[in-house]
Amino acid sequence: MGSEERLQKVLAAAGLGSRRRCEEIISAGRVSVNGRTASLGDRVDPERDEISVDGVPIDPKVEKKYLLLNKPPGYVTTVRDTRGRPTVMDLVKGEGRLFPVGRLDLETRGLLLLTNDGYLAHRVMHPSYAIDKTYLVTVEGRLGRRGLAQLREGVPLEEGVTAPARVRVLENHGGRCVLEMTIHEGRKRQVRRMCAAVGLRVTDLVRIRLGHLDLKGVEEGSYRVLSREEVEPFLA
Ligand code: URA
């Protein structure tokens, strides 16, 4: 039989932040143990008890790993591709059982996280946490005042109007335009579809930032391991 430990200690060891922070999460009623909302002072057996935070199961027994990959074009963002194409997992061989956090299209390049931490993935992807994602977007066509205003106000797509994007025009001449676009929703092919809706065709798309993280020092096709301190802001 395993032994019982304070819940906040187990959560902190599982990577959810300092013990103090974990006490706050418990007090806020966000933690459940075996399906029941936990209270401060509860003790758990990490071997046996089922612990969830915000409804996402936490496995304190697995050591958490976080990689920041600079994805090249031509790799599918999935653990296994049914059509046998190269996947992002081919770029992190030997790092164990990980999965990508969200997705970048086949031809999109840039910053992609991989982890074995389901809670981190939930926090990064769930729209309610509104994490900024910044893209360098090269398009064919000229972006006029109306198109720019529309991107900044929100663009109607099939499933509804997008949230406003923050847009900086870096170049706009000769039928080609380079934009820096920041969005916080994670709809499918969102940047490409927003651009298409204002008459622009994306020819190159790179995710350059995700929240506080950027690609500094990570060449295309390579990755680095993130520290606990680097992922903590996503959990706060
Ligand atoms: N928006 C897109 O259109 N594609 C991506 O890969 C990411 C954001």
GROMACS .gro file of C-alpha atoms and ligand atoms in nm:
model
  244
    1MET     CA    1   0.000   0.000   0.000
    2GLY     CA    2   0.130   0.354  -0.087
    3SER     CA    3   0.156   0.630   0.170
    4GLU     CA    4  -0.046   0.946   0.201
    5GLU     CA    5   0.096   1.292   0.148
    6ARG     CA    6  -0.042   1.643   0.161
    7LEU     CA    7  -0.230   1.721  -0.157
    8GLN     CA    8  -0.045   2.050  -0.218
    9LYS     CA    9   0.289   1.870  -0.193
   10VAL     CA   10   0.180   1.613  -0.451
   11LEU     CA   11   0.050   1.883  -0.688
   12ALA     CA   12   0.369   2.086  -0.655
   13ALA     CA   13   0.580   1.776  -0.725
   14ALA     CA   14   0.362   1.712  -1.033
   15GLY     CA   15   0.466   2.052  -1.170
   16LEU     CA   16   0.165   2.271  -1.089
   17GLY     CA   17   0.367   2.545  -0.925
   18SER     CA   18   0.487   2.625  -0.573
   19ARG     CA   19   0.313   2.468  -0.272
   20ARG     CA   20   0.165   2.808  -0.196
   21ARG     CA   21   0.022   2.830  -0.547
   22CYS     CA   22  -0.112   2.472  -0.519
   23GLU     CA   23  -0.285   2.562  -0.190
   24GLU     CA   24  -0.461   2.845  -0.375
   25ILE     CA   25  -0.572   2.606  -0.650
   26ILE     CA   26  -0.713   2.369  -0.387
   27SER     CA   27  -0.888   2.651  -0.197
   28ALA     CA   28  -1.045   2.770  -0.521
   29GLY     CA   29  -1.217   2.431  -0.553
   30ARG     CA   30  -1.034   2.344  -0.875
   31VAL     CA   31  -0.893   2.012  -0.753
   32SER     CA   32  -1.082   1.687  -0.720
   33VAL     CA   33  -0.970   1.358  -0.569
   34ASN     CA   34  -1.153   1.044  -0.678
   35GLY     CA   35  -1.429   1.262  -0.823
   36ARG     CA   36  -1.486   1.476  -0.510
   37THR     CA   37  -1.381   1.839  -0.472
   38ALA     CA   38  -1.074   1.851  -0.249
   39SER     CA   39  -1.018   2.081   0.049
   40LEU     CA   40  -0.703   2.229   0.195
   41GLY     CA   41  -0.556   1.979   0.441
   42ASP     CA   42  -0.655   1.671   0.238
   43ARG     CA   43  -0.400   1.394   0.210
   44VAL     CA   44  -0.372   1.163  -0.090
   45ASP     CA   45  -0.197   0.850  -0.203
   46PRO     CA   46  -0.041   0.945  -0.539
   47GLU     CA   47  -0.015   0.575  -0.634
   48ARG     CA   48  -0.383   0.508  -0.586
   49ASP     CA   49  -0.592   0.825  -0.583
   50GLU     CA   50  -0.720   0.988  -0.900
   51ILE     CA   51  -0.641   1.357  -0.893
   52SER     CA   52  -0.778   1.614  -1.141
   53VAL     CA   53  -0.725   1.988  -1.176
   54ASP     CA   54  -0.990   2.183  -1.370
   55GLY     CA   55  -1.126   1.843  -1.472
   56VAL     CA   56  -0.793   1.736  -1.628
   57PRO     CA   57  -0.637   1.421  -1.475
   58ILE     CA   58  -0.291   1.472  -1.322
   59ASP     CA   59  -0.044   1.186  -1.304
   60PRO     CA   60   0.209   1.272  -1.032
   61LYS     CA   61   0.404   0.950  -1.098
   62VAL     CA   62   0.522   1.058  -1.446
   63GLU     CA   63   0.810   1.303  -1.462
   64LYS     CA   64   0.705   1.595  -1.679
   65LYS     CA   65   0.898   1.700  -1.985
   66TYR     CA   66   0.856   2.009  -2.202
   67LEU     CA   67   1.026   2.067  -2.538
   68LEU     CA   68   1.020   2.375  -2.758
   69LEU     CA   69   1.058   2.268  -3.122
   70ASN     CA   70   1.123   2.491  -3.423
   71LYS     CA   71   0.907   2.299  -3.670
   72PRO     CA   72   1.016   2.292  -4.035
   73PRO     CA   73   0.757   2.277  -4.316
   74GLY     CA   74   0.653   1.933  -4.440
   75TYR     CA   75   0.604   1.770  -4.098
   76VAL     CA   76   0.260   1.673  -3.975
   77THR     CA   77   0.170   1.779  -3.620
   78THR     CA   78   0.053   1.445  -3.486
   79VAL     CA   79   0.192   1.152  -3.292
   80ARG     CA   80   0.129   0.909  -3.579
   81ASP     CA   81   0.029   0.982  -3.937
   82THR     CA   82  -0.198   0.728  -4.100
   83ARG     CA   83  -0.052   0.821  -4.440
   84GLY     CA   84   0.307   0.758  -4.334
   85ARG     CA   85   0.426   1.118  -4.375
   86PRO     CA   86   0.703   1.258  -4.153
   87THR     CA   87   0.567   1.383  -3.822
   88VAL     CA   88   0.701   1.626  -3.562
   89MET     CA   89   0.775   1.323  -3.344
   90ASP     CA   90   1.050   1.226  -3.591
   91LEU     CA   91   1.232   1.543  -3.484
   92VAL     CA   92   1.235   1.457  -3.111
   93LYS     CA   93   1.328   1.088  -3.126
   94GLY     CA   94   1.461   0.946  -2.801
   95GLU     CA   95   1.270   1.195  -2.584
   96GLY     CA   96   1.006   0.941  -2.475
   97ARG     CA   97   0.628   0.948  -2.502
   98LEU     CA   98   0.531   1.305  -2.578
   99PHE     CA   99   0.255   1.473  -2.772
  100PRO     CA  100   0.228   1.810  -2.949
  101VAL     CA  101   0.045   2.095  -2.776
  102GLY     CA  102  -0.204   2.214  -3.037
  103ARG     CA  103  -0.107   2.200  -3.400
  104LEU     CA  104   0.066   2.379  -3.680
  105ASP     CA  105  -0.039   2.300  -4.038
  106LEU     CA  106   0.182   2.082  -4.255
  107GLU     CA  107   0.345   2.383  -4.422
  108THR     CA  108   0.350   2.614  -4.118
  109ARG     CA  109   0.687   2.656  -3.947
  110GLY     CA  110   0.797   2.766  -3.607
  111LEU     CA  111   0.730   2.731  -3.238
  112LEU     CA  112   0.559   2.414  -3.121
  113LEU     CA  113   0.558   2.269  -2.770
  114LEU     CA  114   0.572   1.897  -2.703
  115THR     CA  115   0.507   1.749  -2.362
  116ASN     CA  116   0.372   1.458  -2.162
  117ASP     CA  117   0.184   1.700  -1.933
  118GLY     CA  118  -0.186   1.697  -2.015
  119TYR     CA  119  -0.259   1.983  -1.776
  120LEU     CA  120  -0.003   2.214  -1.938
  121ALA     CA  121  -0.148   2.125  -2.279
  122HIS     CA  122  -0.497   2.208  -2.154
  123ARG     CA  123  -0.382   2.545  -2.016
  124VAL     CA  124  -0.203   2.641  -2.337
  125MET     CA  125  -0.481   2.534  -2.573
  126HIS     CA  126  -0.804   2.615  -2.392
  127PRO     CA  127  -0.948   2.941  -2.529
  128SER     CA  128  -1.049   3.062  -2.184
  129TYR     CA  129  -0.681   3.119  -2.095
  130ALA     CA  130  -0.635   3.333  -2.412
  131ILE     CA  131  -0.263   3.272  -2.462
  132ASP     CA  132  -0.115   3.495  -2.731
  133LYS     CA  133   0.028   3.330  -3.041
  134THR     CA  134   0.228   3.550  -3.274
  135TYR     CA  135   0.289   3.471  -3.640
  136LEU     CA  136   0.506   3.618  -3.911
  137VAL     CA  137   0.281   3.603  -4.214
  138THR     CA  138   0.391   3.656  -4.575
  139VAL     CA  139   0.101   3.707  -4.816
  140GLU     CA  140   0.045   3.766  -5.183
  141GLY     CA  141  -0.168   4.068  -5.254
  142ARG     CA  142  -0.179   4.418  -5.119
  143LEU     CA  143  -0.329   4.479  -4.781
  144GLY     CA  144  -0.547   4.787  -4.797
  145ARG     CA  145  -0.690   4.998  -4.514
  146ARG     CA  146  -1.016   4.807  -4.508
  147GLY     CA  147  -0.851   4.465  -4.495
  148LEU     CA  148  -0.622   4.575  -4.214
  149ALA     CA  149  -0.913   4.723  -4.018
  150GLN     CA  150  -1.106   4.399  -4.061
  151LEU     CA  151  -0.821   4.183  -3.929
  152ARG     CA  152  -0.795   4.419  -3.632
  153GLU     CA  153  -1.169   4.418  -3.564
  154GLY     CA  154  -1.243   4.050  -3.626
  155VAL     CA  155  -1.310   3.857  -3.944
  156PRO     CA  156  -1.630   3.662  -4.016
  157LEU     CA  157  -1.547   3.295  -4.073
  158GLU     CA  158  -1.788   3.005  -4.131
  159GLU     CA  159  -1.818   2.929  -3.759
  160GLY     CA  160  -1.841   3.293  -3.645
  161VAL     CA  161  -1.647   3.616  -3.619
  162THR     CA  162  -1.290   3.587  -3.488
  163ALA     CA  163  -1.160   3.790  -3.196
  164PRO     CA  164  -0.962   4.098  -3.306
  165ALA     CA  165  -0.603   4.029  -3.409
  166ARG     CA  166  -0.311   4.257  -3.325
  167VAL     CA  167  -0.148   4.332  -3.659
  168ARG     CA  168   0.173   4.515  -3.749
  169VAL     CA  169   0.251   4.569  -4.116
  170LEU     CA  170   0.624   4.510  -4.164
  171GLU     CA  171   0.629   4.531  -4.547
  172ASN     CA  172   0.360   4.615  -4.802
  173HIS     CA  173   0.475   4.669  -5.158
  174GLY     CA  174   0.511   4.501  -5.496
  175GLY     CA  175   0.209   4.273  -5.444
  176ARG     CA  176   0.366   4.116  -5.135
  177CYS     CA  177   0.307   4.194  -4.775
  178VAL     CA  178   0.465   4.080  -4.446
  179LEU     CA  179   0.261   4.104  -4.128
  180GLU     CA  180   0.315   4.025  -3.764
  181MET     CA  181  -0.017   3.893  -3.638
  182THR     CA  182  -0.108   3.803  -3.280
  183ILE     CA  183  -0.419   3.601  -3.203
  184HIS     CA  184  -0.531   3.414  -2.894
  185GLU     CA  185  -0.791   3.181  -3.034
  186GLY     CA  186  -0.682   2.847  -3.174
  187ARG     CA  187  -0.922   2.781  -3.459
  188LYS     CA  188  -0.824   2.547  -3.739
  189ARG     CA  189  -0.602   2.721  -3.999
  190GLN     CA  190  -0.709   3.048  -3.841
  191VAL     CA  191  -0.442   3.280  -3.979
  192ARG     CA  192  -0.472   3.143  -4.333
  193ARG     CA  193  -0.851   3.171  -4.324
  194MET     CA  194  -0.848   3.523  -4.174
  195CYS     CA  195  -0.610   3.636  -4.449
  196ALA     CA  196  -0.819   3.463  -4.719
  197ALA     CA  197  -1.127   3.643  -4.588
  198VAL     CA  198  -0.962   3.979  -4.664
  199GLY     CA  199  -0.839   3.864  -5.006
  200LEU     CA  200  -0.483   3.760  -4.919
  201ARG     CA  201  -0.312   3.428  -4.987
  202VAL     CA  202  -0.056   3.317  -4.732
  203THR     CA  203   0.273   3.203  -4.889
  204ASP     CA  204   0.471   3.158  -4.568
  205LEU     CA  205   0.359   3.127  -4.207
  206VAL     CA  206   0.588   3.106  -3.903
  207ARG     CA  207   0.479   3.099  -3.539
  208ILE     CA  208   0.744   3.312  -3.369
  209ARG     CA  209   0.600   3.342  -3.016
  210LEU     CA  210   0.371   3.153  -2.782
  211GLY     CA  211   0.291   3.345  -2.465
  212HIS     CA  212   0.626   3.451  -2.318
  213LEU     CA  213   0.828   3.199  -2.524
  214ASP     CA  214   1.007   3.265  -2.853
  215LEU     CA  215   1.237   3.083  -3.094
  216LYS     CA  216   1.562   3.250  -2.986
  217GLY     CA  217   1.857   3.011  -3.016
  218VAL     CA  218   1.653   2.726  -3.169
  219GLU     CA  219   1.731   2.657  -3.534
  220GLU     CA  220   1.463   2.523  -3.767
  221GLY     CA  221   1.437   2.145  -3.719
  222SER     CA  222   1.591   2.152  -3.370
  223TYR     CA  223   1.450   2.188  -3.019
  224ARG     CA  224   1.544   2.263  -2.661
  225VAL     CA  225   1.419   2.140  -2.325
  226LEU     CA  226   1.224   2.400  -2.127
  227SER     CA  227   1.283   2.444  -1.756
  228ARG     CA  228   1.011   2.428  -1.493
  229GLU     CA  229   1.044   2.807  -1.452
  230GLU     CA  230   0.979   2.858  -1.822
  231VAL     CA  231   0.649   2.669  -1.818
  232GLU     CA  232   0.524   2.802  -1.485
  233PRO     CA  233   0.375   3.125  -1.629
  234PHE     CA  234   0.133   2.908  -1.831
  235LEU     CA  235   0.007   2.747  -1.512
  236ALA     CA  236  -0.033   3.065  -1.305
  237URA     N1  237  -0.300   2.950  -3.835
  237URA     C1  238  -0.292   2.879  -3.949
  237URA     O1  239  -0.359   2.912  -4.047
  237URA     N2  240  -0.211   2.775  -3.952
  237URA     C2  241  -0.132   2.735  -3.849
  237URA     O2  242  -0.057   2.638  -3.859
  237URA     C3  243  -0.141   2.810  -3.730
  237URA     C4  244  -0.226   2.918  -3.726
   0.00000   0.00000   0.00000
